[in-house]
PDB file of C-alpha atoms and ligand atoms in Angstrom:
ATOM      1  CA  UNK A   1      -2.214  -9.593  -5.233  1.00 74.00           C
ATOM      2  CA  UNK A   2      -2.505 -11.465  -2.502  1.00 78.00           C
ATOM      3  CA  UNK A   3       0.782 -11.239   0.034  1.00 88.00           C
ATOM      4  CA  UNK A   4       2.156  -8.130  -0.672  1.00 92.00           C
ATOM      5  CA  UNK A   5      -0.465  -5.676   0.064  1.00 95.00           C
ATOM      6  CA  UNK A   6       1.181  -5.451   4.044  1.00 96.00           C
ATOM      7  CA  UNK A   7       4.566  -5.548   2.833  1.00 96.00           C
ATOM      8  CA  UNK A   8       3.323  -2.561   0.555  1.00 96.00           C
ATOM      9  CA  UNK A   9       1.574  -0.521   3.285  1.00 96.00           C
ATOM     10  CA  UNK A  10       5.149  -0.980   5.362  1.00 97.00           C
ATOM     11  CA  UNK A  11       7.163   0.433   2.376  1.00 96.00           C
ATOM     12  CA  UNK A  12       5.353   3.784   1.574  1.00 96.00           C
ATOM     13  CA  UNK A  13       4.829   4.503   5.462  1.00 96.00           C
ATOM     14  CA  UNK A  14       8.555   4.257   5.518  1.00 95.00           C
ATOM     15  CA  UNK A  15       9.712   6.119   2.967  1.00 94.00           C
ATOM     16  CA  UNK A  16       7.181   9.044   4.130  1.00 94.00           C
ATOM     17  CA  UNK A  17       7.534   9.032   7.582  1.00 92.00           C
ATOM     18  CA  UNK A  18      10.449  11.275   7.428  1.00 89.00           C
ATOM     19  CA  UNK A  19       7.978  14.031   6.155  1.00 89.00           C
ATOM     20  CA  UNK A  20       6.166  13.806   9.036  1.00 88.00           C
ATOM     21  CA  UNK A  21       9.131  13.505  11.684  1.00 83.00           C
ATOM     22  CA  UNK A  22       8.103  17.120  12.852  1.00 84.00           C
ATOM     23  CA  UNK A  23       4.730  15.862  13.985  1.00 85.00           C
ATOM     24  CA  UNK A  24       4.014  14.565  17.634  1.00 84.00           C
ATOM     25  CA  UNK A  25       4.000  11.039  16.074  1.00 89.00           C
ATOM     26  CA  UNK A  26       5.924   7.846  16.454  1.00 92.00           C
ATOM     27  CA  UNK A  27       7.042   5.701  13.660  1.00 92.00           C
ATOM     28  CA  UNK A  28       5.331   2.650  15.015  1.00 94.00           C
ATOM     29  CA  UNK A  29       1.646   4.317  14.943  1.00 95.00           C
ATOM     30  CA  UNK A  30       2.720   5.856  11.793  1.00 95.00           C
ATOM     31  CA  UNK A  31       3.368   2.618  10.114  1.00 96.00           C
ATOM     32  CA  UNK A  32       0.469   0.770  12.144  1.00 97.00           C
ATOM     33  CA  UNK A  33      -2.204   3.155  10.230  1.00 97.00           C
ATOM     34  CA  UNK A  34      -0.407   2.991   7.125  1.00 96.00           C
ATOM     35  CA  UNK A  35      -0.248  -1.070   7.327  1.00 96.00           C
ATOM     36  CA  UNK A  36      -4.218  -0.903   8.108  1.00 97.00           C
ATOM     37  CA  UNK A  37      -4.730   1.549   5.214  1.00 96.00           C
ATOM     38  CA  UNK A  38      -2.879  -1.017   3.156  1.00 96.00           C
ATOM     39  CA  UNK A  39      -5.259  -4.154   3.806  1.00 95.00           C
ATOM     40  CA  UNK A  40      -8.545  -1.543   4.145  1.00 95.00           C
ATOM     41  CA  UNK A  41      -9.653  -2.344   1.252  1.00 93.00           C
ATOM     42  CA  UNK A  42     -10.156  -6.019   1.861  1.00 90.00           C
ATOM     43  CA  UNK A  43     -12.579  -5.064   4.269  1.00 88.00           C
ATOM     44  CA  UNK A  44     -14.999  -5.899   1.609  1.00 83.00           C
ATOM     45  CA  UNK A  45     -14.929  -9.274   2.205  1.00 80.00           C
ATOM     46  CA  UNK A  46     -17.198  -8.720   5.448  1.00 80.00           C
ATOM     47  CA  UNK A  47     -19.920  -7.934   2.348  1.00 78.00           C
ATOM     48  CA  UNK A  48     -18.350 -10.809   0.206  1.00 74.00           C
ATOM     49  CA  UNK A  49     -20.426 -13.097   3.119  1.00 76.00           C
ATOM     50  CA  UNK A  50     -23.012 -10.955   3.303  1.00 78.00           C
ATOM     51  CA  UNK A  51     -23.243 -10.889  -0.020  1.00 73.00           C
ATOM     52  CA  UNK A  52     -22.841 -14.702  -0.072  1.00 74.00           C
ATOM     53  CA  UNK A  53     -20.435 -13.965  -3.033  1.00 69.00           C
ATOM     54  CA  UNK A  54     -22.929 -12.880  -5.390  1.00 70.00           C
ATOM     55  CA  UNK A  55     -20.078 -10.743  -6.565  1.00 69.00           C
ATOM     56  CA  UNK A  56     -16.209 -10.442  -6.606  1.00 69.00           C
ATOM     57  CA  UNK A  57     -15.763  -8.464  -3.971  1.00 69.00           C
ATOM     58  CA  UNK A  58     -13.565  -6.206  -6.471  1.00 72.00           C
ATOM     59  CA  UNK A  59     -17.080  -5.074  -7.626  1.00 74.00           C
ATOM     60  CA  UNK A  60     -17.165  -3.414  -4.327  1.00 79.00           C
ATOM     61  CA  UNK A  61     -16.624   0.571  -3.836  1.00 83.00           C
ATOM     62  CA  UNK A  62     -13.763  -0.005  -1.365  1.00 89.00           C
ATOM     63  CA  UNK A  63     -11.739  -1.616  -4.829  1.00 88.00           C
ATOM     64  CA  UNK A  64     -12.777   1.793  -6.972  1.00 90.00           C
ATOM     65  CA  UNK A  65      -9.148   3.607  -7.413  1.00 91.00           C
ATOM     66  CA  UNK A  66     -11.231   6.024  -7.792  1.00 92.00           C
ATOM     67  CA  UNK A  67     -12.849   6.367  -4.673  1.00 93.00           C
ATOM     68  CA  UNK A  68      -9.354   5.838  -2.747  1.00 96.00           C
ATOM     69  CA  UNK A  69      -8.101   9.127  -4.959  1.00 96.00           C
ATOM     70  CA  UNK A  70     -10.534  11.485  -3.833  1.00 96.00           C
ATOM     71  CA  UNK A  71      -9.786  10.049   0.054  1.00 97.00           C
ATOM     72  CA  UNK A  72      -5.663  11.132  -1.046  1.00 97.00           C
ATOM     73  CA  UNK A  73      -6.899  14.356  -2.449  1.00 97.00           C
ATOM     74  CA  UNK A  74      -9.118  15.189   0.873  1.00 97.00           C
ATOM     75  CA  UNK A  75      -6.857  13.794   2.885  1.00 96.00           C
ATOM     76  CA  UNK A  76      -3.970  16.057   1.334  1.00 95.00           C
ATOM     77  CA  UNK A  77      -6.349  19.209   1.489  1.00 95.00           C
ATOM     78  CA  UNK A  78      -6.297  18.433   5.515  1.00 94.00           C
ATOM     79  CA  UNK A  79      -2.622  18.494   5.667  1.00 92.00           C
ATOM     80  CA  UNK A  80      -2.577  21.538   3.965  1.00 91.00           C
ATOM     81  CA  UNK A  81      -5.234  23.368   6.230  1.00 92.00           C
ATOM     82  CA  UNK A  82      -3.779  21.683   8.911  1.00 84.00           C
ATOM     83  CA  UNK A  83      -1.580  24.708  10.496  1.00 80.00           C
ATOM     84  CA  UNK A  84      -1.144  22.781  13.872  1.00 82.00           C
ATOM     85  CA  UNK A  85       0.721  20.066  12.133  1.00 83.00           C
ATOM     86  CA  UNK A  86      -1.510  17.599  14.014  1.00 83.00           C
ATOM     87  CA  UNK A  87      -1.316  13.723  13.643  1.00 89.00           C
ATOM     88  CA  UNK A  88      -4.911  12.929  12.834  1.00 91.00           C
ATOM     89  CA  UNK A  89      -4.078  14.349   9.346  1.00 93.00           C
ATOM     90  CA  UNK A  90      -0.610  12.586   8.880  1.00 94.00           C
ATOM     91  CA  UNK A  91      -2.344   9.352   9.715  1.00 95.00           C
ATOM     92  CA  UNK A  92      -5.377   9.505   7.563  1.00 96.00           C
ATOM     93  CA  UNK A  93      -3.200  10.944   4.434  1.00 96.00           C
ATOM     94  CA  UNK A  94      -0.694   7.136   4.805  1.00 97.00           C
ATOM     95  CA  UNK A  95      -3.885   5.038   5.671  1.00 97.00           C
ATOM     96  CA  UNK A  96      -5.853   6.647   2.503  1.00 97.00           C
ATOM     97  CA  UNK A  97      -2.572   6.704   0.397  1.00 98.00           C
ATOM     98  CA  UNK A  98      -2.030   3.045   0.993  1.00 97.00           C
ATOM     99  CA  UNK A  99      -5.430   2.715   0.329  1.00 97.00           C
ATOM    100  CA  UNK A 100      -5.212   3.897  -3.087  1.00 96.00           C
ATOM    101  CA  UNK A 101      -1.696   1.975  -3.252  1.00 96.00           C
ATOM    102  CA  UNK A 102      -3.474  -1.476  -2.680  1.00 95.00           C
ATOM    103  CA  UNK A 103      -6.064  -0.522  -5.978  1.00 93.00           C
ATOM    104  CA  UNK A 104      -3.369  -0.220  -7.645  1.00 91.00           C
ATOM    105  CA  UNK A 105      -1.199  -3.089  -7.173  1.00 92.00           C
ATOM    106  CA  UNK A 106      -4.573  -5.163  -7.092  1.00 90.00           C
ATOM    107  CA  UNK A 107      -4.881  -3.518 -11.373  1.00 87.00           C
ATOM    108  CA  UNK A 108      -1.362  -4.890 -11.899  1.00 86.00           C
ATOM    109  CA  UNK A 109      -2.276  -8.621 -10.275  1.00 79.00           C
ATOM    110  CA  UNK A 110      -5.282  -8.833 -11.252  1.00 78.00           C
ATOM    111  CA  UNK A 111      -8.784  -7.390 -12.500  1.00 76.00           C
ATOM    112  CA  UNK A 112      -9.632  -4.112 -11.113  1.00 80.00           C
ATOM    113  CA  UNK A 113     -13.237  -1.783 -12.026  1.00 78.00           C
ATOM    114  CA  UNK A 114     -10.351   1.317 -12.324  1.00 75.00           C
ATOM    115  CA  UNK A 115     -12.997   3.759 -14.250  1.00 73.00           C
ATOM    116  CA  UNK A 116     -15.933   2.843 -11.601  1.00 73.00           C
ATOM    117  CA  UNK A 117     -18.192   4.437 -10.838  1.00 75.00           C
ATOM    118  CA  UNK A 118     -18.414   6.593 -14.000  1.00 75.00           C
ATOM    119  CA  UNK A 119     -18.115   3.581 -16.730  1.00 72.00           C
ATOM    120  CA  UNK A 120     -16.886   0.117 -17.300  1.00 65.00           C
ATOM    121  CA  UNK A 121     -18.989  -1.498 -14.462  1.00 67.00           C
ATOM    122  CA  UNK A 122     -19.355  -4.515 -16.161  1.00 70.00           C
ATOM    123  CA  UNK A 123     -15.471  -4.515 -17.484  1.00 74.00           C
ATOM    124  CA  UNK A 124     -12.832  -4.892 -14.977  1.00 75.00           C
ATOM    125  CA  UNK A 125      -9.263  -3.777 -16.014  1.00 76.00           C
ATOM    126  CA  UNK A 126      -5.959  -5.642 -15.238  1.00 78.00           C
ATOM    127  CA  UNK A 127      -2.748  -4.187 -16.398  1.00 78.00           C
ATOM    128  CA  UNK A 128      -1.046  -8.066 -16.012  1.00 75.00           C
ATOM    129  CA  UNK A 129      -0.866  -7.941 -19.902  1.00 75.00           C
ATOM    130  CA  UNK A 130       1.198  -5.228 -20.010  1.00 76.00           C
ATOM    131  CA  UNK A 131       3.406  -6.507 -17.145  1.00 75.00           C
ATOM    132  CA  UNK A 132       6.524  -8.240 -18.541  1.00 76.00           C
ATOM    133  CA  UNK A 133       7.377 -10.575 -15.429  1.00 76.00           C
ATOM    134  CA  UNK A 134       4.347 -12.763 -13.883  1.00 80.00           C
ATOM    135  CA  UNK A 135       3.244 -10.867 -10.832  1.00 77.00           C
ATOM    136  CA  UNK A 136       4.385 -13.171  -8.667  1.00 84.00           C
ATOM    137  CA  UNK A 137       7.842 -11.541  -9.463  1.00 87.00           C
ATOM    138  CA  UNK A 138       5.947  -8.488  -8.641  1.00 87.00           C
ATOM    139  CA  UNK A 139       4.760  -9.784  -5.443  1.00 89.00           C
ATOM    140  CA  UNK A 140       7.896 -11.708  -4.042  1.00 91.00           C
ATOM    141  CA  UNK A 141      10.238  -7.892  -5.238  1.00 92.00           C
ATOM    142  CA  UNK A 142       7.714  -6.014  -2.776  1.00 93.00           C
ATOM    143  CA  UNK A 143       8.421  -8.681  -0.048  1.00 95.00           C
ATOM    144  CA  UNK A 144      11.903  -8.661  -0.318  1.00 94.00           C
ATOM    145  CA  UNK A 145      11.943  -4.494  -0.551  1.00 94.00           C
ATOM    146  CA  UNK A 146       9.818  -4.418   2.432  1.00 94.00           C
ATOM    147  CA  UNK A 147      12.485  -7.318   4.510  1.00 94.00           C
ATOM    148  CA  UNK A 148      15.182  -4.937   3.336  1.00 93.00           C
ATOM    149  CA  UNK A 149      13.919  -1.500   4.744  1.00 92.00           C
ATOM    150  CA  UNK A 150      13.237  -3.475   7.911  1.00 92.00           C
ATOM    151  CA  UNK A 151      15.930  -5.335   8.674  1.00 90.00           C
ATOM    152  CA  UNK A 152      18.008  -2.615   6.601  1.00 86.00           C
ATOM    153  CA  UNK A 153      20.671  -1.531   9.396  1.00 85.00           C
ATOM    154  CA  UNK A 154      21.052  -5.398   9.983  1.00 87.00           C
ATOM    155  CA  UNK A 155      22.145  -5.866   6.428  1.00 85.00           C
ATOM    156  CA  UNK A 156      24.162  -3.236   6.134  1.00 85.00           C
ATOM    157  CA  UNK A 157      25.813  -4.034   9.427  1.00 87.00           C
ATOM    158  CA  UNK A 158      26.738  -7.381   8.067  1.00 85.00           C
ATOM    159  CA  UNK A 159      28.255  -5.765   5.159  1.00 83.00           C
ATOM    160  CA  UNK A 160      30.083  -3.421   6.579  1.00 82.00           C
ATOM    161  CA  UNK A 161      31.402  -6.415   8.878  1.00 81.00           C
ATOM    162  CA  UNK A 162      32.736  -8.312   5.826  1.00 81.00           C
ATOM    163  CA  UNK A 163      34.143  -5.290   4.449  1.00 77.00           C
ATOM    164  CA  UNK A 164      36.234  -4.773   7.637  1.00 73.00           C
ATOM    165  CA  UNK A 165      36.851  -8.496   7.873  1.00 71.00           C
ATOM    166  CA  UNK A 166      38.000  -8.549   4.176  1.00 67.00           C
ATOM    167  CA  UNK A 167      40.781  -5.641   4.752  1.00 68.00           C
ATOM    168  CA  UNK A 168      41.871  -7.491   7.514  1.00 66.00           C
ATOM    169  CA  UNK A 169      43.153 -10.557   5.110  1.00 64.00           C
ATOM    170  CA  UNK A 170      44.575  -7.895   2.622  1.00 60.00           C
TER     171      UNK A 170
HETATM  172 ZN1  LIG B 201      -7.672  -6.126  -2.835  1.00 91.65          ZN
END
């Protein structure tokens, strides 16, 4: 996966911002952290150099789904402790949920270490096989879902336009 990780990140912030509405928290640094949760794990590339690419940097623990889970799972733990309905919480749960997000999409394009750390180091997994469109398709539907929720009042306002326009013939 390559251009849709963003795109991605945008998506799930916006369809879960509205559970966090009641929080001190504006949709912009709502979607901002989910957006940087959604690329995170790309970060490995800074070892990739480092590294001087002794390994795909999917071999790295920031592309274990695994890991990424656990982050959800604390993460969702803090909301749940979190009585004063605080932001800190709201913002790590969409930055570690996109996290796990981008593992995932990364298993559908491509190969992924999805039982690491416990077995299969040496085996990455893709679910592309099982995929019935190239996941390109895959990419370029995320892209378009993502154009839609943001330009989404746009589009409907333009429909709603030709509707009117339309009675106006009839
Ligand atoms: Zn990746």
């Amino acid at each position: 996966m390559h251009f849709a990780h963003l795109p991605a990140g945008y998506i799930t912030s916006k369809l879960f911002i509205k559970k966090f509405e009641k929080r001190k928290i504006t949709a912009k640094t709502f979607i901002a952290w989910g957006m940087f949760g959604s690329i995170a794990p790309d970060l490995d590339f800074i070892y990739w150099f480092i590294d001087h690419g002794k390994h795909h940097h999917h071999q790295y623990y920031t592309h274990f789904p695994f890991v990424w889970a656990v982050l959800v799972l604390l993460s969702l733990f803090a909301l749940l402790l979190d009585f004063t309905r605080g932001r800190t919480t709201a913002l790590a749960f969409i930055f570690t949920f996109n996290g796990l997000i981008h593992t995932l999409l990364d298993t559908i394009a491509g190969y992924v270490l999805i039982f690491a750390p416990f077995a299969d180091m040496n085996n990455p997994i893709t679910l592309a096989h099982y995929f019935p469109w190239d996941t390109n398709f895959l990419e370029f539907f995320v892209i378009l879902w993502a154009l839609y929720l943001w330009k989404k009042d746009q589009i409907l306002g333009i429909f709603s336009k030709m509707g009117s326009s339309l009675e106006m013939i009839e």
